[in-house]
Coordinates of C-alpha atoms in Angstrom, one line a residue:
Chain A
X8 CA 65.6 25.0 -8.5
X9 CA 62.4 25.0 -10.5
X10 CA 62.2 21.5 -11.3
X11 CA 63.5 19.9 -8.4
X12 CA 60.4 21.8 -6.2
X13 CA 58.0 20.8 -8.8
X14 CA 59.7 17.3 -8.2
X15 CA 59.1 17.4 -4.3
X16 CA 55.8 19.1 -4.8
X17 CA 54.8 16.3 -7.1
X18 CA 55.7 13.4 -4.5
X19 CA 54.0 15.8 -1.5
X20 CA 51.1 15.1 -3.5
X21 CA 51.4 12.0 -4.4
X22 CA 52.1 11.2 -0.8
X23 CA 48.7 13.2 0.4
X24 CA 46.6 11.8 -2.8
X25 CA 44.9 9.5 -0.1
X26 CA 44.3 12.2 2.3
X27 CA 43.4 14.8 -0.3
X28 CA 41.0 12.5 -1.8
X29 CA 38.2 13.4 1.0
X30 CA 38.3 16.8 0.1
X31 CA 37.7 16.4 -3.6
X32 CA 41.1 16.9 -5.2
X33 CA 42.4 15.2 -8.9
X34 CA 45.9 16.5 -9.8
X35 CA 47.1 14.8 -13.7
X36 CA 50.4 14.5 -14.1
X37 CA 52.6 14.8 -17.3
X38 CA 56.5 12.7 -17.2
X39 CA 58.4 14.3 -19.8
X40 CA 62.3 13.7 -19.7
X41 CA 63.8 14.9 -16.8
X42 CA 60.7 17.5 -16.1
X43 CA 57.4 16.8 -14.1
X44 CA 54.6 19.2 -14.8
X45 CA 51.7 19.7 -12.7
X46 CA 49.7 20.1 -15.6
X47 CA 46.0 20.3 -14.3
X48 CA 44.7 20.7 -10.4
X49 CA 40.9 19.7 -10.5
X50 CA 38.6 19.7 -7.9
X51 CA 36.0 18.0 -7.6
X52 CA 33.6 21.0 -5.8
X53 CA 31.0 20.4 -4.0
X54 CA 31.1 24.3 -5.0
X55 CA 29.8 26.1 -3.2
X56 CA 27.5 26.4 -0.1
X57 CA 27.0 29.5 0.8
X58 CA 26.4 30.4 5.0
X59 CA 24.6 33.3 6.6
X60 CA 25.0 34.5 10.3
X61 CA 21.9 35.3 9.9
X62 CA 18.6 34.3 9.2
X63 CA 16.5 34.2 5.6
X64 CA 19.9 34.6 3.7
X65 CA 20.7 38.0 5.8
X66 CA 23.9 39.0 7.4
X67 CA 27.1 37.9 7.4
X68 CA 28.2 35.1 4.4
X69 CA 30.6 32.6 3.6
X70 CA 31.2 30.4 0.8
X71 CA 32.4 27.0 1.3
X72 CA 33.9 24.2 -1.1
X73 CA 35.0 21.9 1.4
X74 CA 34.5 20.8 4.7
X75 CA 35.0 22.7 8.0
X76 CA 35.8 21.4 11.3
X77 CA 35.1 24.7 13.1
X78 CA 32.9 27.4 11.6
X79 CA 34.3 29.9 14.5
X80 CA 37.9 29.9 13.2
X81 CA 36.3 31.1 10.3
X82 CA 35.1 34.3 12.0
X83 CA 30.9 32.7 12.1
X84 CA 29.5 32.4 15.7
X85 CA 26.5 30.4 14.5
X86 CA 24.8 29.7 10.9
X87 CA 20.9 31.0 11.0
X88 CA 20.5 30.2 7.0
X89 CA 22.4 28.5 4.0
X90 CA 21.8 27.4 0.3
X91 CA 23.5 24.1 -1.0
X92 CA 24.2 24.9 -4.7
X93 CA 25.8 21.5 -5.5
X94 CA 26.6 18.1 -3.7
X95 CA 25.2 16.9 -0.8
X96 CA 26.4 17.9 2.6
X97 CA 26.9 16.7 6.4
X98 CA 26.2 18.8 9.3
X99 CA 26.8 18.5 12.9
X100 CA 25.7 20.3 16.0
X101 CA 29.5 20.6 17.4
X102 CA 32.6 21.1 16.2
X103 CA 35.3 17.9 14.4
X104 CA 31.7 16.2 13.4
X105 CA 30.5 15.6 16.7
X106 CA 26.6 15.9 18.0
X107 CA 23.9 15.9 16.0
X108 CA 23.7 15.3 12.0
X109 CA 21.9 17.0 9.6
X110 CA 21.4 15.8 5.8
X111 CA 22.0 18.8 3.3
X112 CA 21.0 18.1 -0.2
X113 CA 20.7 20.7 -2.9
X114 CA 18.9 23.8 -1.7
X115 CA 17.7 26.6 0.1
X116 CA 17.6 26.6 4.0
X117 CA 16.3 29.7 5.5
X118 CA 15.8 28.7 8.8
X119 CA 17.3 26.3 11.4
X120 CA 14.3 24.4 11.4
X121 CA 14.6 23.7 7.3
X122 CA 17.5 21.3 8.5
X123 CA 17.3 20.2 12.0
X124 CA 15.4 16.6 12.8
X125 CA 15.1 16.7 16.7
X126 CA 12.9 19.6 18.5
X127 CA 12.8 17.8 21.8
X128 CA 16.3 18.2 21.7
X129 CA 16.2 22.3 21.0
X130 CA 20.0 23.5 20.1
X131 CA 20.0 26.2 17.4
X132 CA 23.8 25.5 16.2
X133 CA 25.4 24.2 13.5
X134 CA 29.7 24.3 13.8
X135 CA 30.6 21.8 11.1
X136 CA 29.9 20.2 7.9
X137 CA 31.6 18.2 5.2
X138 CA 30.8 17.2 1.4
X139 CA 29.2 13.6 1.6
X140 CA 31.1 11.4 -1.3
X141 CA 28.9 8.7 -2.6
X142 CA 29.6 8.2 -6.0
X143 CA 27.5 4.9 -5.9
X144 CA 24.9 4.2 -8.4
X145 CA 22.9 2.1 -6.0
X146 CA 22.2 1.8 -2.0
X147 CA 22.2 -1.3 0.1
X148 CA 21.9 -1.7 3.9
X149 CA 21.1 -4.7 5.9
X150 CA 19.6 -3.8 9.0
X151 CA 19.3 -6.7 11.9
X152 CA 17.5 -7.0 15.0
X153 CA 19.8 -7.0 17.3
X154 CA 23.3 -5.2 18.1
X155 CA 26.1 -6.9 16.3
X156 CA 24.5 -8.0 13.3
X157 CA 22.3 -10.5 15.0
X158 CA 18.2 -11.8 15.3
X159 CA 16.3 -11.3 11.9
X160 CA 17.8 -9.6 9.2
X161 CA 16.7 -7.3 6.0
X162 CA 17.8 -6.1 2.9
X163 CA 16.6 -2.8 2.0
X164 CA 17.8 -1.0 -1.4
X165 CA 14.8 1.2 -1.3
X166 CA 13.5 4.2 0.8
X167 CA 11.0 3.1 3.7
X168 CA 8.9 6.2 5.4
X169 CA 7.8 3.6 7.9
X170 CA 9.3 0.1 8.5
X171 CA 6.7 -1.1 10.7
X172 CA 4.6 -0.3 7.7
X173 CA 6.3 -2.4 5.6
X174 CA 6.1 -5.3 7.9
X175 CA 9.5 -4.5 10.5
X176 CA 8.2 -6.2 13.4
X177 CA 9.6 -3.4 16.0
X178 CA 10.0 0.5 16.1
X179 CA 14.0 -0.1 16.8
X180 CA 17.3 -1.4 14.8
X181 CA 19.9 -3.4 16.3
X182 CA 22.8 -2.8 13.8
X183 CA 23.2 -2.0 10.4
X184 CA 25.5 -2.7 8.2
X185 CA 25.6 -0.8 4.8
X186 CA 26.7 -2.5 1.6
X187 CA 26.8 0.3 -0.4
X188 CA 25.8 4.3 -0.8
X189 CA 24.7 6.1 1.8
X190 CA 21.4 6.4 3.9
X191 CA 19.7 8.7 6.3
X192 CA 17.5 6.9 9.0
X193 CA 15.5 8.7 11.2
X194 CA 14.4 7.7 15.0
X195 CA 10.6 8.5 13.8
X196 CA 8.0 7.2 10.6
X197 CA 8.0 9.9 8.0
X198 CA 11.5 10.9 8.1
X199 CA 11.0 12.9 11.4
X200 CA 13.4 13.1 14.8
X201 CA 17.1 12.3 15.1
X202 CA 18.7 11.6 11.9
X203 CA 21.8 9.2 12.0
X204 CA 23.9 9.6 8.2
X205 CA 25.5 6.0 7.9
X206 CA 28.2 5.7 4.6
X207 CA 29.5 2.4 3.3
X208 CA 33.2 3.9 3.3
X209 CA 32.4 4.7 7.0
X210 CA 33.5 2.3 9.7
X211 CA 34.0 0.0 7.0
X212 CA 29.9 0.7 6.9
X213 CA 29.3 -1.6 9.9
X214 CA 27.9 0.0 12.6
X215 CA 26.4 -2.6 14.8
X216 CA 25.5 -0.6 18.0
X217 CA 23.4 2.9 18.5
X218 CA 26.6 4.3 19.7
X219 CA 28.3 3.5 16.0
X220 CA 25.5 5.5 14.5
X221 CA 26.6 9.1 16.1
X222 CA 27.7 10.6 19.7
X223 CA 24.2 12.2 19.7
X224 CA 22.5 8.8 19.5
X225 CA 20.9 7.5 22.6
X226 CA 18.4 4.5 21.5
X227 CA 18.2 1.6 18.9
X228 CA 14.6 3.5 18.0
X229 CA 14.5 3.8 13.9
X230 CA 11.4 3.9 11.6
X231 CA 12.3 5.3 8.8
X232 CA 14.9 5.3 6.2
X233 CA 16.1 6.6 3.4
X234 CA 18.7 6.4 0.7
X235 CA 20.9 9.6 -0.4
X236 CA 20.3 9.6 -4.2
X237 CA 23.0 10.4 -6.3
X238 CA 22.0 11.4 -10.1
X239 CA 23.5 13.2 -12.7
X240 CA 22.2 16.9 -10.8
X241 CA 24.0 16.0 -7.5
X242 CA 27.3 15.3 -8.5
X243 CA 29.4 18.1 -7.9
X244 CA 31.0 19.4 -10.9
X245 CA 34.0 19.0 -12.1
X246 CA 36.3 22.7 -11.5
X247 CA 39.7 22.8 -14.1
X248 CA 42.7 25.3 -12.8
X249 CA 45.6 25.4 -14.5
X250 CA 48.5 25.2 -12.2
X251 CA 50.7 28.0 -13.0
X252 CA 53.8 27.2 -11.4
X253 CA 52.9 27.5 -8.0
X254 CA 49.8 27.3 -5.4
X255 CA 47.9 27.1 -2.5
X256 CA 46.9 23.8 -1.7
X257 CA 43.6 24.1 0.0
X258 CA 43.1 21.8 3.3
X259 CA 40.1 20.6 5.0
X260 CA 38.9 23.6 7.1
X261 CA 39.8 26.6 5.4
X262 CA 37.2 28.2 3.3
X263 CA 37.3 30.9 0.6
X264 CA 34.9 33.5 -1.4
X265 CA 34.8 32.9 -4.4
X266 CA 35.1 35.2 -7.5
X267 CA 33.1 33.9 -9.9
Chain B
X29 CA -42.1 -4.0 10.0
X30 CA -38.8 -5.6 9.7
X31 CA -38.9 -6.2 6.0
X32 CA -39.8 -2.8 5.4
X33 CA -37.3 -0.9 7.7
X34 CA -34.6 -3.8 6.5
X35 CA -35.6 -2.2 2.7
X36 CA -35.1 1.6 4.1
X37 CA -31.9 1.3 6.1
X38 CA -30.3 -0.5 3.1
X39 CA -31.6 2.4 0.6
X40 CA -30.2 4.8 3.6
X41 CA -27.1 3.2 3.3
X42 CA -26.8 3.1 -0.9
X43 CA -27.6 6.4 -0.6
X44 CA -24.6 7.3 2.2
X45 CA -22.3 5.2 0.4
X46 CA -20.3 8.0 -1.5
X47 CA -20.1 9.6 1.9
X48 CA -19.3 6.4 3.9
X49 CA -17.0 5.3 1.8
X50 CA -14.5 7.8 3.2
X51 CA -14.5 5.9 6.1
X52 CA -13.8 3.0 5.0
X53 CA -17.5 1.0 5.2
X54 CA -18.3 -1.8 2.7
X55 CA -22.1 -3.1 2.6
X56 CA -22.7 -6.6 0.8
X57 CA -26.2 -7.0 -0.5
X58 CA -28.5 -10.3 -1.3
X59 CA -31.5 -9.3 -2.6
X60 CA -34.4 -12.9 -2.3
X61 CA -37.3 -12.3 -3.7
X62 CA -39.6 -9.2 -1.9
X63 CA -36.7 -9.5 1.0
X64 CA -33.6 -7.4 1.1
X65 CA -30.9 -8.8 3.5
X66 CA -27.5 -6.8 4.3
X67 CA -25.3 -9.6 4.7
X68 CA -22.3 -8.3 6.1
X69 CA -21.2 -5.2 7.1
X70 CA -17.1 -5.4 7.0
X71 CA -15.3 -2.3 7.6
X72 CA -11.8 -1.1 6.1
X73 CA -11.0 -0.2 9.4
X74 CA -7.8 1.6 9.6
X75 CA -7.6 0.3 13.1
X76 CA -6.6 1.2 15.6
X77 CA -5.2 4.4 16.0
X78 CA -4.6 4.9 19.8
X79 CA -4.1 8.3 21.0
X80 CA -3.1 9.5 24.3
X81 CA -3.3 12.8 26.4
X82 CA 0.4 12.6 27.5
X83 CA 3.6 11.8 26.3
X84 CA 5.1 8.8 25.7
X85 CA 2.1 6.7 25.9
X86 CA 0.9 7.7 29.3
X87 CA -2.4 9.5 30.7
X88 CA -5.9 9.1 29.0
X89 CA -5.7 6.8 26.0
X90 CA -8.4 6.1 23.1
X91 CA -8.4 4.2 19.8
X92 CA -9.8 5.3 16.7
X93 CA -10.6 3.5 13.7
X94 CA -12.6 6.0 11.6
X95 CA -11.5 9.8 11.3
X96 CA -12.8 12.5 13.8
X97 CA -13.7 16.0 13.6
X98 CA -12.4 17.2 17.1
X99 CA -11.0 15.0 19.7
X100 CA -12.5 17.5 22.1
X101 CA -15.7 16.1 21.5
X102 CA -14.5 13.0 22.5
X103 CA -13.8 14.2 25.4
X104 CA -9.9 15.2 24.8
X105 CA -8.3 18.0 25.3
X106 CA -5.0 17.4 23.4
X107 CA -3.1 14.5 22.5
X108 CA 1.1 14.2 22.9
X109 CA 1.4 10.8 22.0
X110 CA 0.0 8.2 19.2
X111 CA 0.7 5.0 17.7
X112 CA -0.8 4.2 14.3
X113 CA -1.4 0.3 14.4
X114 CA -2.6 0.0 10.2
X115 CA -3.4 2.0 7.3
X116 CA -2.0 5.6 7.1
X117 CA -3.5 8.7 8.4
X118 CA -3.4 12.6 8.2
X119 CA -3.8 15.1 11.7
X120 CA -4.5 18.2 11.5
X121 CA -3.8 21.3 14.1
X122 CA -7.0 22.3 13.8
X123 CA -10.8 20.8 14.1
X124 CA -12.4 20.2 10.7
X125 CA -9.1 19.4 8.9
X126 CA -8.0 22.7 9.3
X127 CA -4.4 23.7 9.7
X128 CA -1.0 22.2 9.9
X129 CA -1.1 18.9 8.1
X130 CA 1.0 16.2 9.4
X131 CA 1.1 12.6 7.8
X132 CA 0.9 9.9 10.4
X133 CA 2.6 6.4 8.8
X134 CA 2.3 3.1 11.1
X135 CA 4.7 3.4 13.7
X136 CA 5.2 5.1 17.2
X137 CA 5.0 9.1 17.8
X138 CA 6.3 9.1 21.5
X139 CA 6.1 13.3 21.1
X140 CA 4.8 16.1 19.4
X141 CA 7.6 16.4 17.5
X142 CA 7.2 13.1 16.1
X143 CA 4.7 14.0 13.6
X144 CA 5.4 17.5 13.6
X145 CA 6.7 19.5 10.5
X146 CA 7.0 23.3 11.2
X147 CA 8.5 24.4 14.0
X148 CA 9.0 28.4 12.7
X149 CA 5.3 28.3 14.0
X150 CA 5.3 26.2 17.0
X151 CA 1.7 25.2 17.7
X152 CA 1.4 21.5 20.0
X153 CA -1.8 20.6 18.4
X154 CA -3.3 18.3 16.6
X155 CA -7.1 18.2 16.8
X156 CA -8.5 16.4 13.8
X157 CA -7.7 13.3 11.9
X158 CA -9.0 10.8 9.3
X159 CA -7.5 7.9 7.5
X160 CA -5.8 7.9 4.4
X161 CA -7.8 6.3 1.6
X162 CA -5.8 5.5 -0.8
X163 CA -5.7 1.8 -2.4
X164 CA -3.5 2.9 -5.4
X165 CA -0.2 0.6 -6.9
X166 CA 1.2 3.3 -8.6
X167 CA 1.5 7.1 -7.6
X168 CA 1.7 9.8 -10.6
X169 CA 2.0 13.7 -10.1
X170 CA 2.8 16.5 -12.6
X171 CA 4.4 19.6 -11.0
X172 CA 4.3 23.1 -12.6
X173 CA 6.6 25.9 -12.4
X174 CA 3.6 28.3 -12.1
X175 CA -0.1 28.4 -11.0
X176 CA -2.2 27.6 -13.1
X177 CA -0.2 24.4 -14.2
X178 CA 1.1 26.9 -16.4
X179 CA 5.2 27.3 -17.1
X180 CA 7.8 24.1 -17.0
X181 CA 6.3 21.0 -16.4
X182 CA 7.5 17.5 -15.0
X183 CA 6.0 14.1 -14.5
X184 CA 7.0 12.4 -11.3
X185 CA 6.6 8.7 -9.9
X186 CA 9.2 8.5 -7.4
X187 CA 10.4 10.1 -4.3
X188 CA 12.6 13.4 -4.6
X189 CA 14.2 14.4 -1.4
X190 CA 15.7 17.4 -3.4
X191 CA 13.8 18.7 -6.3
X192 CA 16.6 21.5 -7.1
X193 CA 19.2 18.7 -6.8
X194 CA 16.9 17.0 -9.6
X195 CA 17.2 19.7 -11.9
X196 CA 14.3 21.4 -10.8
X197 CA 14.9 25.1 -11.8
X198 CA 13.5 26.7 -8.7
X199 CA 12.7 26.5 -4.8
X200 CA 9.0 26.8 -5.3
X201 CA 6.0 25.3 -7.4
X202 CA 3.3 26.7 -8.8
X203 CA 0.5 23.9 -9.4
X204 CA 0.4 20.2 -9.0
X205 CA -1.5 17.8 -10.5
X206 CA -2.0 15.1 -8.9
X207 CA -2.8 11.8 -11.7
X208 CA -3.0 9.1 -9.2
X209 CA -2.2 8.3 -5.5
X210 CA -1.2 10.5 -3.0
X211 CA 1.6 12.7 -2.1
X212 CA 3.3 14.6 0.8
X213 CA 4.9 17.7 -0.3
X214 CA 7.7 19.8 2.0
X215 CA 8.3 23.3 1.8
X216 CA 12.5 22.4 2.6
X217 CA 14.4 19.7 1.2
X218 CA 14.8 16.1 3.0
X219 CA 11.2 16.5 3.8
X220 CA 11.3 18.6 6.4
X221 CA 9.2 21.8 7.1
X222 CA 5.3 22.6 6.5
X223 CA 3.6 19.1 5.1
X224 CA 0.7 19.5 2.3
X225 CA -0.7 15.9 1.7
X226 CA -2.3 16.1 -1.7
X227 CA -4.4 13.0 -2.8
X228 CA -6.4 12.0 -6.8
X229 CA -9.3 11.8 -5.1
X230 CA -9.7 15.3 -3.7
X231 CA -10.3 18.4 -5.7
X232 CA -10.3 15.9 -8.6
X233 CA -6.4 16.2 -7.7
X234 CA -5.7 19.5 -9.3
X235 CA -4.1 21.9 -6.9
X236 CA -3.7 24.9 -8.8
X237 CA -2.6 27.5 -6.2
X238 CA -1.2 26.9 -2.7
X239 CA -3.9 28.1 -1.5
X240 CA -5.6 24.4 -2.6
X241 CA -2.4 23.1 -0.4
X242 CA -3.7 23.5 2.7
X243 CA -5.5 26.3 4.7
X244 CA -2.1 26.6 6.4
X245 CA -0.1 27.2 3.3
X246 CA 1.5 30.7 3.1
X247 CA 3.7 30.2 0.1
X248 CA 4.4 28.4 -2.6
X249 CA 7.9 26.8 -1.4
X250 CA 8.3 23.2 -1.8
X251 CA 11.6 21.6 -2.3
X252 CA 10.8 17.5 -1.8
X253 CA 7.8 15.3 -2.1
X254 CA 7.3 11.7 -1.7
X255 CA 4.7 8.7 -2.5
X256 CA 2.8 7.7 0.3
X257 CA 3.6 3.9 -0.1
X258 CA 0.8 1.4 -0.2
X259 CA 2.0 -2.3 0.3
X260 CA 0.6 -5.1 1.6
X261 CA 1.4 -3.9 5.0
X262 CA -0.2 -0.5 4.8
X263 CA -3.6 -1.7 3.8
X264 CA -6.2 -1.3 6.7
X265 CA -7.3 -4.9 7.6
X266 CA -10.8 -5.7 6.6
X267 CA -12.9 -6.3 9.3
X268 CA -16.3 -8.4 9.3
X269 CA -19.4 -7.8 11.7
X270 CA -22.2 -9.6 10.7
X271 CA -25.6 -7.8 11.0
X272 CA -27.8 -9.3 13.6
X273 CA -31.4 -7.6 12.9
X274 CA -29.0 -4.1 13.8
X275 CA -26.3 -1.9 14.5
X276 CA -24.8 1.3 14.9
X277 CA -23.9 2.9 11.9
X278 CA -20.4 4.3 13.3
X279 CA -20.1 7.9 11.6
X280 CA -17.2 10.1 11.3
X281 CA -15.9 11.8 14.3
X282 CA -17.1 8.8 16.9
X283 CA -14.9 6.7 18.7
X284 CA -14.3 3.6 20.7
X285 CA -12.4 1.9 23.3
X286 CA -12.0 -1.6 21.9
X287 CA -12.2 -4.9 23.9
X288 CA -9.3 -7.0 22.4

């Protein structure tokens, strides 16, 4: 019956609240007497980025409010342009979040080269991406030295376009551990070269060898880094709708156009 | 005689000042009686930059410590690998800071793509450079929606890695003002793309087309800009050589190999 599926549905999602949490989803519940309503599913969209197959906005497009393991089971060989409308957004070189990472913050991308950090390195792909949640009001990150979080050791709540500038006595990081938010360090000053994302809900934020930082990293070099800023104009907003008795619980992966 | 050319070098040298400024010289006077010494001669130097024709450090190798024209007349034909030891400096793609702008922070640039920007118009160049003058605490810059520095307008003292995820109504600006410090400006968010390194102290710090930018700016796209930091560890060590009877000025565009 009708209540006894709401019921079940109800503990599913209770059950997957954990789970579910990553891809943005707040379901309120409402206990009256023997009845359990679903009364409101929000998510919280990182809504939406939009891909092209093409370049300058041209071409096939796809609109996305969640992440995506696989952009070809989506029907996209390759992504040549995209606009971030909201959030801020992971992307990787290979499928499942593997090679290398690219920071997406609000805006437009016309070009591979808008996003990508490493030209030595030449791949023109990008196959995955997910929302990056960091609800954090400030960013903290000790970096050290050495691999596992030994030698000398800073605290850095603040962006630093050049740590040898700023008195880092080498042009590499041992390990980092990251206290809270999440930061973008790059292999070169200015924010140039590989870019490794490192998240304080991620590996428990300790990542005390090059190899924790990405499976595209190859050397301790970093000299520069920089929070990922969170204000009032990143947070993704807030999307109300009603459930109506039944629905389509969207999972990581799949992807949607949207109406509005 | 010796008083007399003592007398005209130092009136040669008040009058260069404005121009030697820019690279960084400082003259102390002590003017006894009909004699006019010059005490000291320290210079800011920004030194040393040391450039080399080759990748990752290797091949012909020279250090700079005031900016240069064309590194051709020193005898270069390109360079593809630097490290900036103090102060900050800008290259350009072109001789006569022309071209492609790229800020060079203290740190190593193994490659090209290092310092690079812009890879939509792959040219591996950089011809011309000069130091970075720029002794301010605090950096101020008013951005305009259109030319002009007409249309919306917002004061900014802080680094924006996304100016739509700011609020920021549009991809591009029209006009920037630039009240004090300087600033490097990016055509795509998370500072990547074309570079335009805008400064208080050139054009009386009113760029009010992007044509003012840079002779390499095509439009006017810009969606981050950050402070170029000044800290302790930035500032260009002050050097003093004491003035024996005489010396060579050192003018823009020479160079040196150093002894130490």
């Amino acid at each position: 019956d009708r209540q006894g599926s709401t019921a079940m549905l109800a503990s599913t999602l209770l059950l997957k609240w954990p789970k579910t949490k990553t891809a943005g989803w707040h379901v309120g519940w409402l206990i009256c007497g023997p009845q359990i309503h679903v009364l409101a599913l929000s998510h919280m969209l990182n809504t939406p980025t939009k891909l092209y197959d093409q370049g300058h906005f041209q071409g096939k497009r796809m609109e996305f409010s969640s992440s995506c393991q696989n952009i070809m089971e989506c029907g996209l060989d390759n992504i040549r342009s995209l606009k971030v409308e909201s959030g801020t957004w992971v992307g990787y070189e290979h499928s499942s979040f593997c090679g290398q990472q690219f920071i997406l913050e609000k805006g437009n991308y016309p070009c591979w080269e808008a996003w990508s950090g490493s030209h030595a390195y030449h791949v023109e792909r990008l196959t995955s991406f997910r929302p990056l949640c960091c609800d954090h009001k400030e960013s903290k990150i000790a970096v050290c030295e050495k691999e596992n979080f030994t030698g000398r050791q800073w605290e850095i709540s603040d962006d630093y376009p050049s740590l040898p500038a700023m008195g880092w006595p080498s042009s590499e990081i041992g390990s980092m551990k990251v206290q809270s938010g999440a930061w973008v360090c790059y292999q070169y000053p200015g924010y140039r070269g590989h870019q490794y994302i490192l998240e304080c809900d991620r590996h428990g934020g300790n990542y005390k060898h090059y190899r924790d930082w990405g499976s595209h990293a190859q050397t301790f070099q970093v000299q520069s880094l920089r929070r990922v800023k969170w204000t009032e104009h990143t947070k993704p907003t807030a999307h109300r709708m009603e459930w109506k008795g039944h629905f389509k619980l969207r999972t990581e992966g799949q992807h949607r156009v949207t109406n509005h």
